[in-house]
Structures are given as C-alpha cells and as structure tokens.
Coordinates of C-alpha atoms in Angstrom, one line a residue:
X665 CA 60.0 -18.9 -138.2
X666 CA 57.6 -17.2 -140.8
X667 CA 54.6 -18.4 -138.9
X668 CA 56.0 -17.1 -135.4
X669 CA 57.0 -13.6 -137.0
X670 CA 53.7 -14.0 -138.8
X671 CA 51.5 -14.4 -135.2
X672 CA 54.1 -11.7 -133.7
X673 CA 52.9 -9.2 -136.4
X674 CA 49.4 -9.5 -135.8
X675 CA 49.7 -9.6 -132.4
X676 CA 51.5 -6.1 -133.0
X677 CA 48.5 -5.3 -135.1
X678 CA 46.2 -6.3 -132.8
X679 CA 47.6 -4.7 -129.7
X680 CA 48.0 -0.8 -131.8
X681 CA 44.4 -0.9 -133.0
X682 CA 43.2 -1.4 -129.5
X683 CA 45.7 1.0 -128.6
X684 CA 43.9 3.5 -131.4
X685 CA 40.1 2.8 -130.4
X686 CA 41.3 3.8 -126.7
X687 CA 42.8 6.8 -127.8
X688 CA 39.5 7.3 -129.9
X689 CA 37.6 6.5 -126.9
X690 CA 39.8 9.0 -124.6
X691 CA 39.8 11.9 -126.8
X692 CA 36.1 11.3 -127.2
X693 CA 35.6 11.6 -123.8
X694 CA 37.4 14.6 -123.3
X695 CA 35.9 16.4 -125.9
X696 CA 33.0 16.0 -124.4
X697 CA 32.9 17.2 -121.9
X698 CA 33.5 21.3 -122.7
X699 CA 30.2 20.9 -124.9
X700 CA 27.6 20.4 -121.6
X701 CA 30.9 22.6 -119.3
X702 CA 30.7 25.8 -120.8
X703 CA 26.9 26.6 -119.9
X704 CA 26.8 28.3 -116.8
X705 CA 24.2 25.8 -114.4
X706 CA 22.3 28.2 -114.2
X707 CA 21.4 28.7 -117.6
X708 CA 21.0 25.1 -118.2
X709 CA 18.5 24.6 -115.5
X710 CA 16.2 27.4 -116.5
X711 CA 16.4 26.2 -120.2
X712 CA 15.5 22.6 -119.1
X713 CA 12.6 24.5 -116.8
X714 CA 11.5 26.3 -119.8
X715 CA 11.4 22.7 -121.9
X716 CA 9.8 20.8 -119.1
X717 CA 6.7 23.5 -118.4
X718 CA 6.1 23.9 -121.9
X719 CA 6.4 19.8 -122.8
X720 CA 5.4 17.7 -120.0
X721 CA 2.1 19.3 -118.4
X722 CA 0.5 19.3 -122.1
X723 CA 1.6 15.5 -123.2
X724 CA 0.8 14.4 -119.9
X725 CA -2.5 15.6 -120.2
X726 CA -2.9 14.6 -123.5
X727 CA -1.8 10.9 -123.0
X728 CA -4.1 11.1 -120.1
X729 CA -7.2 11.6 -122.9
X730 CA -5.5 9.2 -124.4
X731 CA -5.3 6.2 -121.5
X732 CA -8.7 7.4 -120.6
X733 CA -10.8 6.6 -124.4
X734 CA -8.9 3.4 -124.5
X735 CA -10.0 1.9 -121.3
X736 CA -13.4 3.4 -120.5
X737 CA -15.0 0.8 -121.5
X738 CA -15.0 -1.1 -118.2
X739 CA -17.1 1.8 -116.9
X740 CA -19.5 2.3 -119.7
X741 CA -20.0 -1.6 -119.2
X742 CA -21.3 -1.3 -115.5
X743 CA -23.0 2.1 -116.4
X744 CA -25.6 0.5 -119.0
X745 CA -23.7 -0.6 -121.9
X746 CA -23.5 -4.4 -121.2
X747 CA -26.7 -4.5 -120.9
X748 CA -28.0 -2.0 -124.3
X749 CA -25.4 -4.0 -126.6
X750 CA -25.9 -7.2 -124.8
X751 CA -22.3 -7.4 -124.1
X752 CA -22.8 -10.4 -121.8
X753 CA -23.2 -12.9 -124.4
X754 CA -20.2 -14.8 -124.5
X755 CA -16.9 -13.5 -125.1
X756 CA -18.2 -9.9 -126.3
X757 CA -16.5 -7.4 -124.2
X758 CA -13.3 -9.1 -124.1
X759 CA -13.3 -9.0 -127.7
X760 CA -14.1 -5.4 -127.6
X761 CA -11.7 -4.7 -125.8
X762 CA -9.3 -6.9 -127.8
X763 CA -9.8 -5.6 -131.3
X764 CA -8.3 -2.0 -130.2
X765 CA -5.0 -3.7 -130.1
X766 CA -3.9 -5.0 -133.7
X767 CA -3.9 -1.7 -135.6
X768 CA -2.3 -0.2 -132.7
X769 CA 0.4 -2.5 -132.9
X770 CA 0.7 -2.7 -136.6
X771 CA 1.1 1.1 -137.2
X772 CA 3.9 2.0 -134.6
X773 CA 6.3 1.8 -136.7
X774 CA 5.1 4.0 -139.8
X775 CA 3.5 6.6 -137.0
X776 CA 7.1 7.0 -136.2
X777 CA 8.1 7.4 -139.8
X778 CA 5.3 9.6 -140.4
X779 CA 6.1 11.6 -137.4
X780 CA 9.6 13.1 -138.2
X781 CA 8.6 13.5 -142.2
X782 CA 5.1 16.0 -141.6
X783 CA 6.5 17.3 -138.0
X784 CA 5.3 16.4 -134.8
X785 CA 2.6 19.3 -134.7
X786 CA 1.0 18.1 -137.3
X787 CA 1.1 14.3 -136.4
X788 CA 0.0 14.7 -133.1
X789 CA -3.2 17.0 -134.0
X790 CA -4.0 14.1 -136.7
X791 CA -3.7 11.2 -133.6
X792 CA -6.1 13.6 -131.2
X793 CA -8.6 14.6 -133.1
X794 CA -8.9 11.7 -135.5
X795 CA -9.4 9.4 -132.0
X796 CA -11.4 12.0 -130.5
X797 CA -13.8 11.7 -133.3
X798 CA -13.7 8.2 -133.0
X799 CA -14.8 7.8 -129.2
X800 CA -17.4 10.3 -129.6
X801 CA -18.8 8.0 -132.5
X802 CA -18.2 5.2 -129.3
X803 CA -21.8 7.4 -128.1
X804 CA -24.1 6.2 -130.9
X805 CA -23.4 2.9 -131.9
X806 CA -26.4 0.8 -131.6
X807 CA -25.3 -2.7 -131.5
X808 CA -21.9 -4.6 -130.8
X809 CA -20.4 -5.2 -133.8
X810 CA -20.4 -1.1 -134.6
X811 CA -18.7 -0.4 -131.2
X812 CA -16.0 -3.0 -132.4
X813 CA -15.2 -0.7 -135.6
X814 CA -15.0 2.2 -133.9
X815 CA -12.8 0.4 -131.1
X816 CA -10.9 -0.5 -134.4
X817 CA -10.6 3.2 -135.5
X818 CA -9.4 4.4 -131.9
X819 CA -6.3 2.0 -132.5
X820 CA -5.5 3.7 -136.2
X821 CA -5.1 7.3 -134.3
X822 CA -3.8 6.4 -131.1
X823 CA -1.3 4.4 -132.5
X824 CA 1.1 6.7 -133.7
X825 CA 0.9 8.8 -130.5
X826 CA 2.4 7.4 -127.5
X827 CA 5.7 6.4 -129.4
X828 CA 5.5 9.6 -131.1
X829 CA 5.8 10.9 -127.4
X830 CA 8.4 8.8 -125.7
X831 CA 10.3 9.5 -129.3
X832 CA 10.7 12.7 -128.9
X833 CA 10.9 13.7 -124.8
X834 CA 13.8 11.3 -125.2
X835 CA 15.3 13.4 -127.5
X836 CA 15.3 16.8 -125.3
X837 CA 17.4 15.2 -122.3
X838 CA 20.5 13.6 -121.5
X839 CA 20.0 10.0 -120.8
X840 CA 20.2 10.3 -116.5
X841 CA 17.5 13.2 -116.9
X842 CA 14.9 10.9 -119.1
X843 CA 13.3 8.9 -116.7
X844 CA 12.2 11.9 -114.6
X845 CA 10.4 13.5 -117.7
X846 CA 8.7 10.5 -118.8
X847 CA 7.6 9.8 -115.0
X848 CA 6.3 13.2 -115.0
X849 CA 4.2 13.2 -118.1
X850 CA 3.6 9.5 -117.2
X851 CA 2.3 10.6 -113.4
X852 CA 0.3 13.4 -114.8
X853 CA -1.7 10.9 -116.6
X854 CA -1.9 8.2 -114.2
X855 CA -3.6 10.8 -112.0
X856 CA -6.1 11.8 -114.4
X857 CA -6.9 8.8 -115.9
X858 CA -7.3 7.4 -112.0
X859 CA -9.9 10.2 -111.5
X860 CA -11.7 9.2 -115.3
X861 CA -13.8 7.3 -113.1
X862 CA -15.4 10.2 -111.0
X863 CA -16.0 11.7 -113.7
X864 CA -17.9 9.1 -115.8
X865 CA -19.6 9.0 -112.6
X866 CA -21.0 12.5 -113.2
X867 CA -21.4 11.8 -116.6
X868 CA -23.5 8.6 -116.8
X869 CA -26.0 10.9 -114.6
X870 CA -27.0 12.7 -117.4
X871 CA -29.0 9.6 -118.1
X872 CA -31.7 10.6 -120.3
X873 CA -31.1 13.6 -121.0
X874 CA -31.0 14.1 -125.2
X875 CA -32.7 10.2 -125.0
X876 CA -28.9 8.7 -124.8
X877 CA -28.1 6.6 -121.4
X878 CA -25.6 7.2 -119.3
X879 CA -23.1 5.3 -120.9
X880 CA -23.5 7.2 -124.0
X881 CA -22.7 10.6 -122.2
X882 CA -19.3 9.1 -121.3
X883 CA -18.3 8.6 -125.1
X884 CA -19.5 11.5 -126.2
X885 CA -18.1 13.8 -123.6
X886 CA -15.1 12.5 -123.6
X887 CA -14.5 12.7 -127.6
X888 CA -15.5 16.3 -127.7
X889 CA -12.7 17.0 -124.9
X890 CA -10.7 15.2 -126.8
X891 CA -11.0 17.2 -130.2
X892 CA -11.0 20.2 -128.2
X893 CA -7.5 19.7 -126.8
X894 CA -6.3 18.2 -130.4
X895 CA -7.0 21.9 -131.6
X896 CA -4.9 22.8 -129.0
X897 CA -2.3 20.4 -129.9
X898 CA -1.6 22.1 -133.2
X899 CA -0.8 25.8 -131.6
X900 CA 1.6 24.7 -128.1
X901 CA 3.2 21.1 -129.0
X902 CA 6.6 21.2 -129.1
X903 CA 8.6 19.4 -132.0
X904 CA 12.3 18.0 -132.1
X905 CA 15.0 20.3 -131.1
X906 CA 16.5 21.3 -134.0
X907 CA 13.0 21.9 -135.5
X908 CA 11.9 23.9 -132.2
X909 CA 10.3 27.9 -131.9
X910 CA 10.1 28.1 -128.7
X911 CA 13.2 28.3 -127.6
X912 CA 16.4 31.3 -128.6
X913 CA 19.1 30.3 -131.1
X914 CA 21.4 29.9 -128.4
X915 CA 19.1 27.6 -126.2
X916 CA 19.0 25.5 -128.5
X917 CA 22.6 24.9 -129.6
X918 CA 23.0 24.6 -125.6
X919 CA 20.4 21.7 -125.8
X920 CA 21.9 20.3 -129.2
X921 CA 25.4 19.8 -127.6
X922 CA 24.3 18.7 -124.5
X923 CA 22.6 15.6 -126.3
X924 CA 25.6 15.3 -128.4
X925 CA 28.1 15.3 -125.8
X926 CA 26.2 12.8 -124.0
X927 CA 25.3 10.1 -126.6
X928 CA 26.4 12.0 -130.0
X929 CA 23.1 12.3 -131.8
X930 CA 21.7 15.3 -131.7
X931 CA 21.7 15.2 -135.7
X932 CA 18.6 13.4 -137.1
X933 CA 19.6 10.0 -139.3
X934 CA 17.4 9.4 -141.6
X935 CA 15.2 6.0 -141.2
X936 CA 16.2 3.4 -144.6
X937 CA 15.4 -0.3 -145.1
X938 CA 18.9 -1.2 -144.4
X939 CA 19.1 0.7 -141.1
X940 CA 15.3 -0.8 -140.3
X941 CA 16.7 -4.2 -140.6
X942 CA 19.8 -3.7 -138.7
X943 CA 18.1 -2.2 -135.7
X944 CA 15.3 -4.6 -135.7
X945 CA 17.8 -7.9 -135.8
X946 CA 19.4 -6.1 -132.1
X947 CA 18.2 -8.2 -129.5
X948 CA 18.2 -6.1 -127.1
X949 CA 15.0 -3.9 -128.6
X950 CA 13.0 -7.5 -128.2
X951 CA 13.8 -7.6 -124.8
X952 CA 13.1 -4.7 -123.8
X953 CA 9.7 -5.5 -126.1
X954 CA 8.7 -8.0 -123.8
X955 CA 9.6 -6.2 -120.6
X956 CA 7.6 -3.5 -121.6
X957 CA 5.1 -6.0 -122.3
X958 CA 5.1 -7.8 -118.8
X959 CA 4.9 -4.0 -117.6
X960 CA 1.5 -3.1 -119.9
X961 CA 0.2 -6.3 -118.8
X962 CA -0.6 -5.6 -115.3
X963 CA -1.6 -1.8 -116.1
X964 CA -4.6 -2.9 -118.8
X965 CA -5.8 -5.3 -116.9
X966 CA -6.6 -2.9 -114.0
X967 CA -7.5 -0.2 -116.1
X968 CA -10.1 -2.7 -118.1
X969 CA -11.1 -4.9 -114.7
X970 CA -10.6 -2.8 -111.4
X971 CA -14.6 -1.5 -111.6
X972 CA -15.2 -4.7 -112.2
X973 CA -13.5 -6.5 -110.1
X974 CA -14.4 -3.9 -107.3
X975 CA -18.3 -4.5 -108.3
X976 CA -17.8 -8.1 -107.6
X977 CA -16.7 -7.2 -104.3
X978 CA -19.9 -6.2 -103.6
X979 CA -19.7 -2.3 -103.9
X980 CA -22.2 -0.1 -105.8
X981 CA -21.4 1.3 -109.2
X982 CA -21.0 4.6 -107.2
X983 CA -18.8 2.8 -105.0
X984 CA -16.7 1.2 -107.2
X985 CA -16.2 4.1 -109.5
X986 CA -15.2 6.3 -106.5
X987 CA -12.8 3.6 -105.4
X988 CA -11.1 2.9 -108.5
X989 CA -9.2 6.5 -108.2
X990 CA -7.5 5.8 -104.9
X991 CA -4.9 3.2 -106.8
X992 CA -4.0 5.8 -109.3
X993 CA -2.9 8.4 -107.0
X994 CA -0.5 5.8 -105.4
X995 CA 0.7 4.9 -108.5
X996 CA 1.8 8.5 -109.4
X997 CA 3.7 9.0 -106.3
X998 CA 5.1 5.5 -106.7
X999 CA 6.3 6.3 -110.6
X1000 CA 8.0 9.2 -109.7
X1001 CA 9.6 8.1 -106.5
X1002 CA 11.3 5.4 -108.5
X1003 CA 11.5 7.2 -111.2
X1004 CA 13.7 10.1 -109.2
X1005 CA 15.4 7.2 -107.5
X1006 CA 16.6 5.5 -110.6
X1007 CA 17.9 8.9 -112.3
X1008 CA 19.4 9.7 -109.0
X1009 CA 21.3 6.3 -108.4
X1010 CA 22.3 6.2 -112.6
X1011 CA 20.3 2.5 -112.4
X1012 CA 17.7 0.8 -114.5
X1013 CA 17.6 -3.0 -114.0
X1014 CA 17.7 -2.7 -110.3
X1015 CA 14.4 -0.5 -109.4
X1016 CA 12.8 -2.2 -112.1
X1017 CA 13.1 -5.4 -110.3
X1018 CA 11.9 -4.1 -107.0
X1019 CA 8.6 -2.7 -108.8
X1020 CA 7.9 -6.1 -110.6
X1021 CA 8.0 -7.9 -107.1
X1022 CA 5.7 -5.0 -105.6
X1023 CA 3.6 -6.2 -109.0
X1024 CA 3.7 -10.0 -108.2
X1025 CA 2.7 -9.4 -104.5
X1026 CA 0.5 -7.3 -105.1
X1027 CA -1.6 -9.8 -108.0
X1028 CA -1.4 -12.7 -105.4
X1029 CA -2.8 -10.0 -102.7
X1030 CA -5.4 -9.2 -105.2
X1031 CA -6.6 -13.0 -106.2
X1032 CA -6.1 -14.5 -102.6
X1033 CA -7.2 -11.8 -100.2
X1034 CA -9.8 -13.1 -97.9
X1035 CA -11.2 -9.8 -97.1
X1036 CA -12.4 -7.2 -99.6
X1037 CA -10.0 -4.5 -98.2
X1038 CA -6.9 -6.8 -98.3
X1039 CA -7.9 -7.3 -101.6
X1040 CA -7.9 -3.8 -102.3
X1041 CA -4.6 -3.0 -100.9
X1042 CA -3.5 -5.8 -103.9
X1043 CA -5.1 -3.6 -106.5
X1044 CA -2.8 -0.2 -104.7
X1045 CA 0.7 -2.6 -105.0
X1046 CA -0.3 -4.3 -108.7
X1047 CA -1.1 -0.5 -109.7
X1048 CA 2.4 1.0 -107.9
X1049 CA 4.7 -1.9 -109.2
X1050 CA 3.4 -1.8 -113.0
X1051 CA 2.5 2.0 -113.6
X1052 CA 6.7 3.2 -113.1
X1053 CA 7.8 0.0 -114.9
X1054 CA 6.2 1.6 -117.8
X1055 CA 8.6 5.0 -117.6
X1056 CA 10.9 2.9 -116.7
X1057 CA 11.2 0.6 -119.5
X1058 CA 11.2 3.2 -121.9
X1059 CA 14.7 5.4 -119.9
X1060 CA 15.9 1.9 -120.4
X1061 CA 16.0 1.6 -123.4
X1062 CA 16.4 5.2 -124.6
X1063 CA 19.4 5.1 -121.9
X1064 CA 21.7 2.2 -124.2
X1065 CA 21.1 3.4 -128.1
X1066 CA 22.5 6.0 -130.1
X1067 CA 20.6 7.4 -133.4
X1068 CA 17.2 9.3 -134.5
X1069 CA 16.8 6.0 -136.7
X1070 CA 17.0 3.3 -133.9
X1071 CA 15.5 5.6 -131.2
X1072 CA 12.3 5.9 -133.6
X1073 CA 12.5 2.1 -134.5
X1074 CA 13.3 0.4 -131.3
X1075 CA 10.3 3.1 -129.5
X1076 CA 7.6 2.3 -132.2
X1077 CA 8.5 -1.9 -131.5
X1078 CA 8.5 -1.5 -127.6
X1079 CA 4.9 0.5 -127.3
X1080 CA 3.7 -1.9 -129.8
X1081 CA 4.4 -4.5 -127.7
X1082 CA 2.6 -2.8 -125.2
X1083 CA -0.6 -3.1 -127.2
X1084 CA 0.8 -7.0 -127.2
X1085 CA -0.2 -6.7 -123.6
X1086 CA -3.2 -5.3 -124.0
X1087 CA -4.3 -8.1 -125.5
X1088 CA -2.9 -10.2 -123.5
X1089 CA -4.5 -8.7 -120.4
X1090 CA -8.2 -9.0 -122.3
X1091 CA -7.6 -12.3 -123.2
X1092 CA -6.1 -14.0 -120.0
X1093 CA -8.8 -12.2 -117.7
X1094 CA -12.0 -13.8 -119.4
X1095 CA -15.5 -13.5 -118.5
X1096 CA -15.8 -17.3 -117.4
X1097 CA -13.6 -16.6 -114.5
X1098 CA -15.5 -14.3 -113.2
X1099 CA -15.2 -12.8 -110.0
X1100 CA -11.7 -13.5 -108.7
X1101 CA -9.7 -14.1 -112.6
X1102 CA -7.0 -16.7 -110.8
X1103 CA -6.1 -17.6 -114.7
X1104 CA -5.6 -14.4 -115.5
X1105 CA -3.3 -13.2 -112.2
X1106 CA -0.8 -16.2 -112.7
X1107 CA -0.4 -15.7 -116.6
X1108 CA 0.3 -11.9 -115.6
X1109 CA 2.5 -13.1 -113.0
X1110 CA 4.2 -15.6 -115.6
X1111 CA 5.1 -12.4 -117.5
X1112 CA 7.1 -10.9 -114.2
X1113 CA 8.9 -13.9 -113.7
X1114 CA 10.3 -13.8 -117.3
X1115 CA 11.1 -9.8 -117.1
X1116 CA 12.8 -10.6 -114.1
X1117 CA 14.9 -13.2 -115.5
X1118 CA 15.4 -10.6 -118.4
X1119 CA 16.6 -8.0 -116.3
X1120 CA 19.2 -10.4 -115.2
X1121 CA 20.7 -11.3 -118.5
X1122 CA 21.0 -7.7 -119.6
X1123 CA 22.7 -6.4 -116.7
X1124 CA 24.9 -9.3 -117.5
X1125 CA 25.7 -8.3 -121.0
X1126 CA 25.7 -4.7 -120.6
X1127 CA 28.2 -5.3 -117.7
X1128 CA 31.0 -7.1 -119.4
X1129 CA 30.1 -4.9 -122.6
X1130 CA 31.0 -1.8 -120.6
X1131 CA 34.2 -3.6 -119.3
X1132 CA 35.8 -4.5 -122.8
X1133 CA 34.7 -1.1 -123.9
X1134 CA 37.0 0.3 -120.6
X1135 CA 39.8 -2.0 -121.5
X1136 CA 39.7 -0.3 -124.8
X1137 CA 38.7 -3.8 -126.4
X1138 CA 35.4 -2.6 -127.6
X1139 CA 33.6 0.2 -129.0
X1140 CA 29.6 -0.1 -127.8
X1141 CA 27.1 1.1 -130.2
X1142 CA 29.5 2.4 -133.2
X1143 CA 29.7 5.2 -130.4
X1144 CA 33.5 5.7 -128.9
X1145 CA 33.0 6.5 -125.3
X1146 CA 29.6 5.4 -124.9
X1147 CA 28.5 2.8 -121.7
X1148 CA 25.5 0.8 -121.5
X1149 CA 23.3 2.3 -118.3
X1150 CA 22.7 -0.3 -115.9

C-alpha cells in the first residue's frame, strides 16, 4: 500500500509541476505580447527603416571589401602574379590560399569576446583597417613565402569581423525579420564582390605605371579603399541596442522589448567559462557548424576558381573577368528571394534544402557540361544555391537560441567553420586536376548530401521538442514560451 500511495504521490507531483510550467509558459506568452502591441505599426516600421538604412548598406559594403581582399587572389593569379612569384610550382597557390584560413578560424571566438568588451565601433575599425593594411602589403611582396604572411595577417583582422556582424544584426530584429537583414547586407556584397572582377580588370591596366604589374595595382588599390572606409567605420557603425546613439530613448526601449517579447534577451549576459562550456557541449551549434560549412564550401571555391575555371574554357583574361560578375548578380536575387520566402513562410530547413539541390545540380552542371555555356549556366545554379544558404544558416541558428552569451559563442563557432570550408574548398580543388576539378565537385557535393541529411534530423528534433513544449511537458531553451523555428 505504501508503494502505490508512494507512485500515486509523485504521480500528483508530476502532473502539478507540468501543470505550473504550462501556466509559466501561458502567462509568458501573454505577457508578451503587449510589449511588441502597444507600438503603433507605424512607428515600428519607420524605426526598423531608420535601423536598416543606417546598418545594412554600410556592413554590406564593408563585408563586400571584406569578401573581395580574401579571394582576389584568383585574379591577381591570371593577371601576372603566378607567373612573378612562380605560383605554379606545385601546390603554391592552393597553399596561399589555404594559410588565410587557420587564424581566421582560431580567433572567432575571442573577436566575439573582444567585440562586446571595447564596443563594436572600435572593433570593427581595428578588423578594417588592420586587413586593409594587410592587402595593400599583398602589392609589394616579392616572393611566395611573404605573400603567405601577409595572407596570414589578413586572417588575424578579418576574423573577428564577419561574426562580429552576424552577432550583432541578429540582435536588432525579431527572429522572422533576421533573415531578410542578413540577405540584404549579404546581397549587397555578393553584388560587389561579383563586380571585384571588372574592376581588377581596370586595375591590372595600370601595368607599369610606378614599375608594379598589374597584379600589384589590385592589392594595393584595394587596401587603400579598404583603410579609407575603416575610417569611416569608426564615425557611422552602429553598436548593440542598448549601447546605440542613433536612435531616441524611446526607439530604443520600443526595440529592447520587441527583442524581449520575442525571445527574452534583450539584456546582455555576460560570456564565463562555465557558460562557454555549456553552450559549446549543445549539439545543435555543431550542426549548424557543418551546414554552414557545406554552405562556405561551394561559395570559396567559386570565388577562388570561377576565373580560372572560366580561363580554361578558353576565354581571355578580359573575358573571364567580365564573365565572372554575371553569377553574382543571380546570386543576389536568388539570396534575397529565398531569403524573403523563408521569413515570409516562418521556415528554415525547408528553403535551405531546395538551395542545396539547386547547389548539387548546379556542380554536376558545372564538371559534366559538354559545352562551355552549359557549363556556365552550372557556375549561375552552384553560385544561387550556396550564396543564400549562407544567410540562411545563420537566421537558423539565430532563430532557436536565447542569450548575448550563446548568440556570440555559437556565431563565432559557425563562421569559423566557414573558414573550415575555405580550406576545404582550396584543398579539394588542387592544381593537378586541372581544368575540370571532378575531385573537388563530388567532395563539395559530399558536403550537400550530409547538410541535407542534417536538415532532416533537426527538423526532427525541433519538431517533437516544440510538441512537449505545447503539451506543457517541456520548457525549450530555459525560455518558457519559446519554439524552435523550423
């Protein structure tokens, strides 16, 4: 009898502290919902207009600096440098290109650290100009093993910055409004960076001139740009929300509660060993890693390749330098489409999964073609598919945490494994496979297949999470209320 009345009481106890989180959860809910109801629309929208004018042209152009220093070396190759540094002994330019990669990786994590201790004004003007320095140094090196240090001391800078970035847009929105921002800055430098190549075109013509090549103009160019708009980093970046000038007292508390009715964490948490280790042992943030890796992938490789592989086709350097911006601008309208479409629809996993098959057709377009043009096409649908996973990836994930702490840790992890990519994409495409690179298409693809299978095992997860959470069975994220995005 003591047993029975034993189970019957913790069955009773069992039954009132679901009974409790649901009321949690309900009351949670409700009092939500006044914090984002009481701002007239109208107010709201020209607030978030005011954000997005004065945050997204001037990151987008700056990340475009930024895409553009770290993967103009595949035009400075075909515009004199392979043959001044003698890049075509063996495994040089892959190596080159490779040795960006580990101190970008390495330092994504204390970049983020770094970034909410001195501000993000400050940060960001250290990144810029420090890497603008850096690439206009990329102008004078005489021999290989210099252009590798300096490709080492582009990583240090840049590789607080892009985290630093996705960090903090994420931080201005609610989670259905992220993806649209981060396609938009994304876009703005996808378009850029596409056009990089017309103008190194111009650039390499000043050949000569000063007694530098061609090549050498393009670094040097470049870099100076780049410490320009580093200056001008330091006077119109905005920081965090609760550390912003820009915008009225009241703006902001509308902004603060907006973020806190929608995921509770518009107050910073501070970043400790014991919260490091707790966000870093999630599995979730290494999935999403490796997505986000499978999505870089793709992107580096055309960024390093597609003059090359376009100058195996048997174009000109003219040629292949005009033709390498084409791809970009598809990719912008891509990114945003499915970028607007994801927001729009409240999903993540599913337009995802459509780009990374546009991204698998479009390699096996791009290594089996018989033509030159069909094989052009491949580079337009490899460019589309892996450009908006990029944005996308990141909503992901910025869509299903809650915290300062974990949003800075689990960015810093994710871009780093984009550098992972990087690598990758250097290493699989290799000079001995030369002109088509069918090694390096299928072990790109290989990294599809697996984000694909990824997809499917989150959507799994987050599913039935989001179910017990309903049924008042569990609480997701320490966060009553909150639901995994899909």
């Amino acid at each position: 009898m003591s047993d029975e009345k034993h189970s019957a009481d913790l069955k009773l106890e069992d039954q009132d502290v679901e009974k409790r989180a649901s009321e949690k959860t309900a009351e949670t809910e409700k009092d939500k919902v006044p914090l984002d109801a009481h701002y007239d629309p109208e107010y709201v929208r020209r607030t978030l207009r005011k954000i997005d004018w004065r945050m997204l042209p001037l990151l987008g152009f700056l990340y475009a600096i930024a895409l553009i220093d770290r993967t103009n070396l595949g035009i400075a190759r075909i515009a004199g440098m392979e043959v001044d540094l003698k890049l075509y002994i063996g495994e040089r330019y892959s190596i080159a290109s490779m040795i960006y990669f580990p101190p970008y990786i390495i330092l994504q994590i204390p970049g983020n650290v770094i970034l909410r201790w001195i501000g993000a004004r400050s940060w960001l003007t250290i990144c810029v100009v420090g890497w603008g320095a850096a690439q206009i140094g990329m102008g004078f090196v005489p021999n290989w093993g210099l252009l590798c240090l300096t490709r080492v001391l582009l990583g240090v800078f840049e590789a607080g910055f892009f985290p630093a970035l996705a960090f903090i847009i994420t931080t201005w929105y609610k989670r259905h409004e992220v993806q649209k921002r981060l396609a938009a800055f994304y876009l703005i430098s996808i378009v850029l960076g596409g056009f990089s190549a017309i103008l190194a075109y111009a650039l390499q013509l000043l050949k000569g001139k000063g007694g530098l090549n061609g090549w050498q103009w393009i670094f040097i160019i470049e870099g100076i740009l780049t410490v320009v708009l580093g200056i001008l980093t330091w006077f119109f970046v905005p920081d965090f929300p609760d550390r912003n000038r820009f915008l009225t007292p009241e703006q902001t508390k509308m902004v603060l509660d907006r973020i806190e009715s929608d995921r509770s964490d518009s107050k910073p948490d501070p970043i400790t060993w014991q919260k490091l280790i707790k966000h870093l042992s999630d599995p979730f943030l290494w999935s999403f890693a490796f997505m986000f890796l499978a999505s870089t992938t793709p992107a580096y490789a055309i960024g390093f390749f597609i003059t090359i592989l376009l100058s195996a086709m048997g174009f000109s350097i003219m040629e292949a330098l005009l033709l390498s911006a084409p791809p970009y601008v598809a990719a912008a309208i891509s990114c945003f489409f499915f970028a607007w479409l994801a927001d729009k629809t409240k999903k993540r996993a599913l337009w995802l999964f459509v780009q990374n098959i546009i991204t698998m057709v479009g390699l096996l377009v791009t290594g089996y073609g018989k033509q030159n043009g069909v094989r052009y096409f491949g580079l337009f649908l490899v460019n589309m598919g892996a450009s908006g996973c990029v944005p996308g990836v990141l909503a992901y994930n910025a869509n299903n945490i809650v915290s300062h702490s974990k949003r800075a840790v689990s960015t810093a992890v994710i871009i780093a494994f984009g550098g992972i990519g990087g690598i990758y994409a250097t290493l699989v495409f290799r000079q001995s496979d030369f002109p088509k690179y069918i090694p390096g298409i299928w072990a790109t693809m290989a990294c599809q297949f697996v984000m694909v299978i990824l997809l499917g095992v989150n959507t799994w997860v987050f599913s039935r999470r989001n179910k017990l959470a309903r049924e008042g069975k569990r609480v997701n994220e320490e966060t009553p209320g909150f639901y995994y995005v899909i």
